[in-house]
CSV table of C-alpha atoms in Angstrom, one decimal:
chain,number,residue,atom,x,y,z
A,1,MET,CA,-10.6,72.1,141.8
A,2,VAL,CA,-12.9,69.1,141.9
A,3,THR,CA,-11.3,67.6,138.8
A,4,SER,CA,-7.7,68.3,139.9
A,5,CYS,CA,-8.4,66.5,143.3
A,6,SER,CA,-8.5,63.1,141.4
A,7,HIS,CA,-5.0,64.0,140.0
A,8,TYR,CA,-3.7,64.7,143.5
A,9,GLY,CA,-5.2,61.4,144.7
A,10,ALA,CA,-3.5,59.6,141.7
A,11,LEU,CA,-0.2,61.1,142.7
A,12,ILE,CA,-0.7,59.7,146.2
A,13,GLY,CA,-1.7,56.4,144.8
A,14,SER,CA,1.4,56.1,142.7
A,15,ILE,CA,3.6,56.8,145.7
A,16,VAL,CA,1.7,54.3,147.9
A,17,ALA,CA,2.1,51.7,145.1
A,18,PHE,CA,5.9,51.9,145.4
A,19,ASN,CA,6.2,48.7,147.5
A,20,VAL,CA,2.5,47.5,147.5
A,21,ALA,CA,2.9,45.1,144.5
A,22,ASP,CA,6.0,43.4,146.0
A,23,ILE,CA,4.2,42.8,149.3
A,24,ILE,CA,0.6,41.9,148.5
A,25,GLY,CA,0.8,41.2,144.7
A,26,LEU,CA,-0.9,42.8,141.8
A,27,ARG,CA,-4.2,41.0,142.1
A,28,LYS,CA,-4.7,42.2,145.6
A,29,GLU,CA,-3.5,45.7,144.7
A,30,LEU,CA,-6.2,45.8,141.9
A,31,ILE,CA,-8.9,44.6,144.4
A,32,THR,CA,-7.8,47.3,146.8
A,33,ALA,CA,-8.1,49.9,143.9
A,34,ALA,CA,-11.6,48.6,143.1
A,35,LEU,CA,-12.6,49.1,146.7
A,36,LEU,CA,-11.2,52.7,146.7
A,37,TYR,CA,-13.1,53.4,143.4
A,38,LEU,CA,-16.3,52.2,145.1
A,39,VAL,CA,-15.9,54.2,148.2
A,40,GLY,CA,-14.8,57.3,146.2
A,41,ALA,CA,-17.8,57.1,143.9
A,42,ILE,CA,-20.3,56.6,146.7
A,43,VAL,CA,-18.8,59.5,148.8
A,44,THR,CA,-18.7,61.8,145.8
A,45,ALA,CA,-22.3,61.0,144.7
A,46,ALA,CA,-23.7,61.4,148.2
A,47,ALA,CA,-21.5,64.3,149.4
A,48,PRO,CA,-23.6,66.6,151.6
A,49,VAL,CA,-21.0,69.4,151.7
A,50,PHE,CA,-18.1,70.5,149.4
A,51,PRO,CA,-15.2,69.1,151.6
A,52,VAL,CA,-16.8,65.7,151.6
A,53,LEU,CA,-17.0,65.9,147.8
A,54,ILE,CA,-13.2,66.7,147.7
A,55,ILE,CA,-12.4,63.7,150.0
A,56,GLY,CA,-14.4,61.4,147.7
A,57,ARG,CA,-12.5,62.6,144.6
A,58,VAL,CA,-9.1,62.1,146.4
A,59,VAL,CA,-10.0,58.6,147.4
A,60,TYR,CA,-11.2,57.8,143.9
A,61,GLY,CA,-7.9,59.3,142.6
A,62,ILE,CA,-5.8,57.0,144.9
A,63,GLY,CA,-7.6,54.1,143.4
A,64,LEU,CA,-6.7,55.4,139.9
A,65,GLY,CA,-3.1,55.7,140.9
A,66,LEU,CA,-3.0,52.1,142.1
A,67,THR,CA,-4.9,50.9,139.0
A,68,MET,CA,-2.6,52.6,136.5
A,69,HIS,CA,0.4,51.0,138.4
A,70,ALA,CA,-1.0,47.5,138.7
A,71,ALA,CA,-3.2,46.9,135.6
A,72,PRO,CA,-0.5,47.1,132.8
A,73,MET,CA,1.9,45.2,135.1
A,74,TYR,CA,-0.5,42.4,135.7
A,75,ILE,CA,-1.3,42.1,132.1
A,76,ALA,CA,2.4,42.1,131.1
A,77,GLU,CA,3.2,39.3,133.6
A,78,THR,CA,0.3,37.1,132.6
A,79,ALA,CA,-0.1,37.5,128.9
A,80,PRO,CA,1.7,35.4,126.3
A,81,SER,CA,4.6,37.4,124.7
A,82,GLN,CA,3.0,37.0,121.2
A,83,ILE,CA,-0.1,39.1,122.2
A,84,ARG,CA,1.2,41.0,125.2
A,85,GLY,CA,1.2,44.3,123.3
A,86,ARG,CA,-2.4,43.8,122.1
A,87,MET,CA,-3.6,42.9,125.6
A,88,ILE,CA,-2.0,45.9,127.3
A,89,SER,CA,-3.2,48.2,124.5
A,90,LEU,CA,-6.7,47.0,125.3
A,91,LYS,CA,-6.3,48.7,128.7
A,92,GLU,CA,-5.9,52.0,126.9
A,93,PHE,CA,-8.9,51.1,124.7
A,94,SER,CA,-11.0,50.4,127.7
A,95,THR,CA,-9.9,53.8,129.3
A,96,VAL,CA,-10.8,55.7,126.1
A,97,PHE,CA,-14.1,53.8,125.9
A,98,GLY,CA,-14.9,54.9,129.5
A,99,MET,CA,-14.0,58.4,128.6
A,100,VAL,CA,-16.4,58.4,125.6
A,101,GLY,CA,-19.1,56.9,127.8
A,102,GLY,CA,-18.6,59.7,130.3
A,103,TYR,CA,-18.9,62.3,127.6
A,104,GLY,CA,-22.1,60.7,126.4
A,105,ILE,CA,-23.7,60.4,129.9
A,106,GLY,CA,-22.7,63.9,130.7
A,107,SER,CA,-24.3,65.3,127.5
A,108,LEU,CA,-27.6,63.4,128.3
A,109,TRP,CA,-27.8,65.0,131.8
A,110,ILE,CA,-26.6,68.4,130.8
A,111,THR,CA,-30.0,70.1,131.7
A,112,VAL,CA,-30.6,68.0,134.9
A,113,VAL,CA,-30.3,69.7,138.3
A,114,SER,CA,-27.4,68.2,140.4
A,115,ARG,CA,-26.5,66.1,137.3
A,116,TRP,CA,-23.0,65.6,138.7
A,117,ARG,CA,-24.4,63.3,141.4
A,118,TYR,CA,-26.0,61.1,138.9
A,119,MET,CA,-22.8,61.0,136.8
A,120,TYR,CA,-20.7,59.9,139.8
A,121,ALA,CA,-23.4,57.4,140.8
A,122,THR,CA,-23.2,55.6,137.5
A,123,MET,CA,-19.6,54.7,138.3
A,124,ILE,CA,-20.6,52.6,141.4
A,125,SER,CA,-21.3,49.4,139.4
A,126,LEU,CA,-18.0,49.4,137.6
A,127,PRO,CA,-15.6,48.9,140.6
A,128,VAL,CA,-18.0,46.1,141.8
A,129,ILE,CA,-17.5,44.3,138.5
A,130,MET,CA,-13.7,45.0,138.6
A,131,GLY,CA,-13.4,43.7,142.2
A,132,ILE,CA,-15.4,40.5,141.4
A,133,GLY,CA,-13.3,39.9,138.3
A,134,MET,CA,-10.0,40.3,140.1
A,135,CYS,CA,-11.2,38.0,142.9
A,136,TRP,CA,-11.8,35.4,140.2
A,137,LEU,CA,-8.5,35.8,138.4
A,138,PRO,CA,-5.3,34.2,139.8
A,139,ALA,CA,-2.2,35.9,141.1
A,140,SER,CA,0.6,36.6,138.7
A,141,PRO,CA,2.7,33.5,138.2
A,142,ARG,CA,5.9,35.6,137.9
A,143,TRP,CA,5.2,37.3,141.2
A,144,LEU,CA,4.7,33.9,142.9
A,145,LEU,CA,7.9,32.6,141.4
A,146,LEU,CA,9.9,35.7,142.4
A,147,ARG,CA,8.7,35.2,146.0
A,148,SER,CA,9.7,31.6,145.7
A,149,ILE,CA,13.3,32.3,144.6
A,150,HIS,CA,13.6,35.0,147.3
A,151,GLY,CA,12.5,32.6,150.0
A,152,LYS,CA,9.4,34.6,150.9
A,153,GLY,CA,7.2,31.6,151.7
A,154,ASP,CA,7.1,27.9,151.2
A,155,VAL,CA,9.0,27.3,147.9
A,156,GLU,CA,7.2,24.2,146.8
A,157,ARG,CA,3.8,25.7,147.6
A,158,LEU,CA,4.5,28.9,145.7
A,159,GLN,CA,5.8,27.0,142.6
A,160,GLN,CA,2.7,24.8,142.6
A,161,ALA,CA,0.5,27.9,142.9
A,162,ALA,CA,2.4,29.4,139.9
A,163,ILE,CA,1.7,26.2,137.9
A,164,LYS,CA,-2.0,26.4,138.8
A,165,SER,CA,-2.1,30.1,137.9
A,166,LEU,CA,-0.6,29.4,134.4
A,167,ARG,CA,-3.1,26.7,133.8
A,168,ARG,CA,-5.9,29.1,134.7
A,169,LEU,CA,-4.6,31.8,132.5
A,170,ARG,CA,-3.7,29.7,129.5
A,171,GLY,CA,-6.6,27.2,129.6
A,172,SER,CA,-6.5,23.7,128.4
A,173,ALA,CA,-3.5,24.3,126.1
A,174,ALA,CA,-1.2,24.7,129.2
A,175,VAL,CA,-2.5,21.7,131.3
A,176,ASP,CA,0.5,19.6,130.4
A,177,SER,CA,3.1,22.3,129.7
A,178,ALA,CA,2.6,24.6,132.7
A,179,ALA,CA,5.2,22.9,134.9
A,180,GLU,CA,7.7,23.1,132.1
A,181,GLN,CA,6.9,26.8,131.5
A,182,VAL,CA,7.4,27.5,135.2
A,183,ASN,CA,10.8,25.8,135.1
A,184,GLU,CA,11.8,27.8,132.1
A,185,ILE,CA,10.8,31.1,133.8
A,186,LEU,CA,12.7,30.1,136.9
A,187,ALA,CA,15.8,29.4,134.9
A,188,GLU,CA,15.5,32.7,133.0
A,189,LEU,CA,15.0,34.6,136.2
A,190,SER,CA,18.1,33.1,137.7
A,191,SER,CA,20.2,33.7,134.5
A,192,VAL,CA,19.4,37.5,134.6
A,193,GLY,CA,20.1,37.8,138.4
A,194,GLU,CA,16.5,37.9,139.6
A,195,ASP,CA,17.3,35.4,142.3
A,196,LYS,CA,19.0,38.1,144.4
A,197,GLU,CA,17.0,40.6,146.5
A,198,ALA,CA,16.8,44.1,145.1
A,199,THR,CA,17.7,47.3,146.9
A,200,ILE,CA,16.2,50.7,146.2
A,201,GLY,CA,19.7,51.9,145.1
A,202,GLU,CA,19.7,49.3,142.2
A,203,LEU,CA,16.8,51.2,140.7
A,204,PHE,CA,19.2,53.9,139.7
A,205,GLN,CA,22.1,51.7,138.5
A,206,GLY,CA,22.9,49.6,135.5
A,207,LYS,CA,20.0,47.9,133.6
A,208,CYS,CA,17.4,49.3,136.0
A,209,LEU,CA,18.5,52.9,135.3
A,210,LYS,CA,18.3,52.2,131.6
A,211,ALA,CA,14.7,50.8,132.0
A,212,LEU,CA,13.8,53.9,134.2
A,213,THR,CA,15.2,56.2,131.5
A,214,ILE,CA,13.1,54.5,128.8
A,215,ALA,CA,9.9,54.3,130.7
A,216,GLY,CA,10.2,57.7,132.4
A,217,GLY,CA,11.2,59.3,129.2
A,218,LEU,CA,8.2,57.9,127.3
A,219,VAL,CA,5.6,59.0,129.9
A,220,LEU,CA,7.4,62.4,130.2
A,221,PHE,CA,7.2,63.0,126.5
A,222,GLN,CA,3.7,61.6,126.5
A,223,GLN,CA,2.6,64.6,128.6
A,224,ILE,CA,4.9,67.4,127.7
A,225,THR,CA,4.1,67.1,124.0
A,226,GLY,CA,0.8,68.7,124.7
A,227,GLN,CA,-1.6,65.8,125.3
A,228,PRO,CA,-3.3,67.2,128.4
A,229,SER,CA,-3.7,70.6,126.7
A,230,VAL,CA,-5.2,69.3,123.5
A,231,LEU,CA,-7.5,67.0,125.4
A,232,TYR,CA,-8.6,69.2,128.3
A,233,TYR,CA,-8.8,72.4,126.2
A,234,ALA,CA,-10.2,71.0,123.0
A,235,PRO,CA,-13.6,72.8,123.5
A,236,SER,CA,-12.0,76.2,124.1
A,237,ILE,CA,-9.6,75.6,121.1
A,238,LEU,CA,-12.6,74.8,118.9
A,239,GLN,CA,-14.5,77.8,120.2
A,240,THR,CA,-11.6,80.0,119.2
A,241,ALA,CA,-11.6,78.3,115.9
A,242,GLY,CA,-15.2,79.3,115.2
A,243,PHE,CA,-17.4,76.9,117.2
A,244,SER,CA,-18.9,79.6,119.3
A,245,ALA,CA,-21.6,77.6,121.2
A,246,ALA,CA,-20.5,75.5,124.1
A,247,THR,CA,-22.8,72.7,122.9
A,248,ASP,CA,-21.0,72.6,119.5
A,249,ALA,CA,-17.6,72.2,121.3
A,250,THR,CA,-19.0,69.5,123.6
A,251,ARG,CA,-20.2,67.5,120.6
A,252,ILE,CA,-16.8,67.9,119.0
A,253,SER,CA,-15.2,66.6,122.2
A,254,ILE,CA,-17.4,63.5,121.9
A,255,LEU,CA,-16.3,63.1,118.3
A,256,LEU,CA,-12.7,63.4,119.3
A,257,GLY,CA,-13.3,60.7,121.9
A,258,LEU,CA,-14.7,58.4,119.2
A,259,LEU,CA,-11.7,59.1,117.0
A,260,LYS,CA,-9.4,58.2,120.0
A,261,LEU,CA,-11.4,55.0,120.5
A,262,ALA,CA,-11.1,54.1,116.8
A,263,MET,CA,-7.4,54.8,116.5
A,264,THR,CA,-6.7,52.9,119.7
A,265,GLY,CA,-8.5,50.0,118.2
A,266,VAL,CA,-6.2,50.2,115.2
A,267,ALA,CA,-3.2,50.2,117.6
A,268,VAL,CA,-4.6,47.1,119.4
A,269,ILE,CA,-4.8,45.2,116.1
A,270,VAL,CA,-1.4,46.1,114.6
A,271,ILE,CA,0.9,46.6,117.6
A,272,ASP,CA,2.1,42.9,117.8
A,273,LYS,CA,2.5,42.8,114.0
A,274,LEU,CA,4.3,46.0,113.3
A,275,GLY,CA,6.1,46.4,116.6
A,276,ARG,CA,6.5,49.3,119.1
A,277,ARG,CA,9.1,51.4,117.5
A,278,PRO,CA,7.4,51.8,114.0
A,279,LEU,CA,4.1,52.9,115.6
A,280,LEU,CA,6.0,55.3,118.0
A,281,LEU,CA,8.1,56.9,115.2
A,282,GLY,CA,5.2,57.1,112.7
A,283,GLY,CA,2.6,58.4,115.2
A,284,VAL,CA,4.9,61.0,116.8
A,285,SER,CA,5.9,62.2,113.4
A,286,GLY,CA,2.2,62.9,112.7
A,287,MET,CA,1.9,64.7,116.1
A,288,VAL,CA,4.8,66.9,115.0
A,289,LEU,CA,3.0,67.9,111.8
A,290,SER,CA,-0.3,68.5,113.6
A,291,LEU,CA,1.2,70.7,116.4
A,292,PHE,CA,3.0,72.9,113.9
A,293,LEU,CA,-0.1,73.1,111.8
A,294,LEU,CA,-2.2,74.1,114.9
A,295,GLY,CA,0.4,76.7,115.8
A,296,SER,CA,0.4,78.0,112.3
A,297,TYR,CA,-3.4,78.4,112.4
A,298,TYR,CA,-3.2,80.7,115.3
A,299,ILE,CA,-0.3,82.7,113.8
A,300,PHE,CA,-1.1,82.8,110.1
A,301,TYR,CA,-4.4,81.1,109.2
A,302,ASN,CA,-6.9,82.2,112.0
A,303,ASN,CA,-9.6,82.9,109.4
A,304,VAL,CA,-9.6,79.2,108.3
A,305,PRO,CA,-11.1,77.2,111.2
A,306,ALA,CA,-10.9,74.0,109.2
A,307,VAL,CA,-7.1,74.1,109.7
A,308,ALA,CA,-7.5,73.9,113.5
A,309,VAL,CA,-10.0,71.1,113.3
A,310,ALA,CA,-7.9,69.1,110.9
A,311,ALA,CA,-4.8,69.6,113.2
A,312,LEU,CA,-6.7,68.4,116.3
A,313,LEU,CA,-8.0,65.3,114.5
A,314,LEU,CA,-4.6,64.5,113.2
A,315,TYR,CA,-3.0,65.0,116.6
A,316,VAL,CA,-5.6,62.8,118.4
A,317,GLY,CA,-5.3,60.1,115.9
A,318,CYS,CA,-1.5,59.9,115.9
A,319,TYR,CA,-1.3,60.2,119.6
A,320,GLN,CA,-3.6,57.1,120.0
A,321,LEU,CA,-1.4,55.2,117.6
A,322,SER,CA,1.8,56.0,119.5
A,323,PHE,CA,2.2,57.6,123.0
A,324,GLY,CA,-1.3,56.7,124.1
A,325,PRO,CA,-1.1,52.9,124.3
A,326,ILE,CA,2.7,52.3,123.8
A,327,SER,CA,4.0,54.3,126.7
A,328,TRP,CA,2.0,52.2,129.1
A,329,LEU,CA,3.0,49.0,127.3
A,330,MET,CA,6.7,49.8,127.3
A,331,MET,CA,6.5,50.8,131.0
A,332,SER,CA,5.0,47.5,132.0
A,333,GLU,CA,7.4,45.3,130.1
A,334,ILE,CA,10.8,47.0,130.3
A,335,PHE,CA,11.7,46.8,134.0
A,336,PRO,CA,13.5,43.8,135.5
A,337,LEU,CA,10.9,41.8,137.5
A,338,LYS,CA,12.4,42.3,141.0
A,339,LEU,CA,12.2,46.1,140.6
A,340,ARG,CA,9.2,46.3,138.2
A,341,GLY,CA,6.7,47.4,140.9
A,342,ARG,CA,9.0,50.2,142.2
A,343,GLY,CA,10.1,51.3,138.7
A,344,ILE,CA,6.5,51.5,137.3
A,345,SER,CA,5.5,53.4,140.5
A,346,ILE,CA,8.1,56.1,139.7
A,347,ALA,CA,7.0,56.2,136.0
A,348,VAL,CA,3.3,56.5,137.0
A,349,LEU,CA,4.2,59.3,139.4
A,350,VAL,CA,6.1,61.1,136.5
A,351,ASN,CA,3.0,60.6,134.3
A,352,PHE,CA,0.5,62.1,136.7
A,353,GLY,CA,2.9,64.8,137.9
A,354,THR,CA,3.7,66.1,134.4
A,355,ASN,CA,0.1,65.8,133.4
A,356,ALA,CA,-0.9,68.1,136.3
A,357,LEU,CA,2.0,70.5,135.5
A,358,VAL,CA,1.2,70.8,131.8
A,359,THR,CA,-2.5,71.2,132.6
A,360,PHE,CA,-2.0,74.0,135.1
A,361,ALA,CA,0.8,75.7,133.0
A,362,PHE,CA,-1.2,75.8,129.8
A,363,SER,CA,-3.4,78.8,130.5
A,364,PRO,CA,-0.6,81.1,131.9
A,365,LEU,CA,1.7,80.1,129.0
A,366,LYS,CA,-1.0,80.7,126.5
A,367,GLU,CA,-1.6,84.2,127.9
A,368,LEU,CA,2.2,84.9,128.0
A,369,LEU,CA,3.3,83.5,124.6
A,370,GLY,CA,0.1,83.1,122.6
A,371,ALA,CA,-1.5,79.9,121.5
A,372,GLY,CA,0.5,79.8,118.2
A,373,VAL,CA,3.9,79.9,119.8
A,374,LEU,CA,2.9,77.5,122.6
A,375,PHE,CA,1.7,74.8,120.2
A,376,CYS,CA,4.8,75.3,118.1
A,377,GLY,CA,6.8,74.8,121.3
A,378,PHE,CA,5.0,71.5,121.9
A,379,GLY,CA,5.9,70.6,118.3
A,380,VAL,CA,9.6,71.3,119.0
A,381,ILE,CA,9.4,69.0,122.1
A,382,CYS,CA,7.8,66.4,119.9
A,383,VAL,CA,10.7,66.5,117.6
A,384,LEU,CA,13.1,65.9,120.5
A,385,SER,CA,10.9,62.9,121.5
A,386,LEU,CA,11.5,61.4,118.1
A,387,PHE,CA,15.3,61.5,118.7
A,388,PHE,CA,14.7,59.9,122.1
A,389,ILE,CA,12.6,57.1,120.6
A,390,TYR,CA,15.0,56.5,117.7
A,391,PHE,CA,18.2,56.3,119.8
A,392,ILE,CA,17.0,55.0,123.2
A,393,VAL,CA,13.8,53.0,123.0
A,394,PRO,CA,14.3,49.3,122.0
A,395,GLU,CA,11.9,47.0,120.1
A,396,THR,CA,10.3,44.4,122.4
A,397,LYS,CA,7.9,42.8,120.0
A,398,GLY,CA,7.6,39.0,120.5
A,399,LEU,CA,10.1,38.8,123.4
A,400,THR,CA,9.3,37.4,126.8
A,401,LEU,CA,9.8,39.6,129.8
A,402,GLU,CA,13.0,37.7,130.7
A,403,GLU,CA,14.3,38.1,127.1
A,404,ILE,CA,13.7,41.8,127.2
A,405,GLU,CA,15.7,42.1,130.4
A,406,ALA,CA,18.6,40.0,128.9
A,407,LYS,CA,18.7,41.5,125.4
A,408,CYS,CA,17.3,45.1,125.7
A,409,LEU,CA,18.8,46.4,129.0
């Protein structure tokens, strides 16, 4: 229950985020998320009674929902198109790094009384660093320009602020060219119809509906291909495979986390060279093989634990090359600018909602169908996701956000 409360908070956060970015901007949304992280960590660590602990976890989860909405979006709008994939994938790398760190800290305090208080207390410094960092960074130049062309403030002041933001983000290389880049972005925004105010109904029409289909489909398949089950239930899967001691399973979970970190690092390096589609198609194909291999272990090869371990390692590695970083990347770059905040909010809601659904449904389905049939079922869904990627998901490597809107939607 304590763990699931952060998921409920994240669902609330993704709903709250629907209009937040359009009103206050991504920078302030991330500062708000850092504040919620800080409050949630302090309340959880110092909770005198169980209900207060639950409140702390929900508050922390709301911050998580806001962060997962705003962070990839801010990076997409501020990074140069040539390295945008790498920069957004670094967000996933940082997430996995934090997860591995959490595993490590938890294992160090496994014999300490009330160790969970110390674990949550260690998080307190991180939102402080995040908040200070976001206060130092500038607002997204594209958000400033969108407000400019929509007449939400002094046009000249907003455009000058966008120029200053670009200079801050690009450094000395953009001192002379920032004004020209701003004019190019303004021209591209006008050419694709961003100069008109968006309505909620537009989110389900035309190019916005196509973007929602691509982003929503990716995050949906990211979860229903078994990722929460493999990640959350890896210790029990490994115990079933022959690792009887809980400490053995915990160590294996740490090793899985290190593998996730290494493979995410590989994705960071190659994603802007190879492109999104090749990594998705190749990684998901490996996931198909691993899921059917894992299912076959439970049905046919349950006396060979190495089969289960190999399947888990293959699944985790292929996931981190494909759905892990690329779903968030595509989500952040595929939506038209004027509806990007709302579109990503819906996609994040789908992500956390299906994550919770798969997590809660895994145990009953495992009891009903058996682990072998269940993992083979995930494999079938994975095959369907390959068709979705091949026929629906476009390649966005090297394109500016405005070019993606013009050419891919």
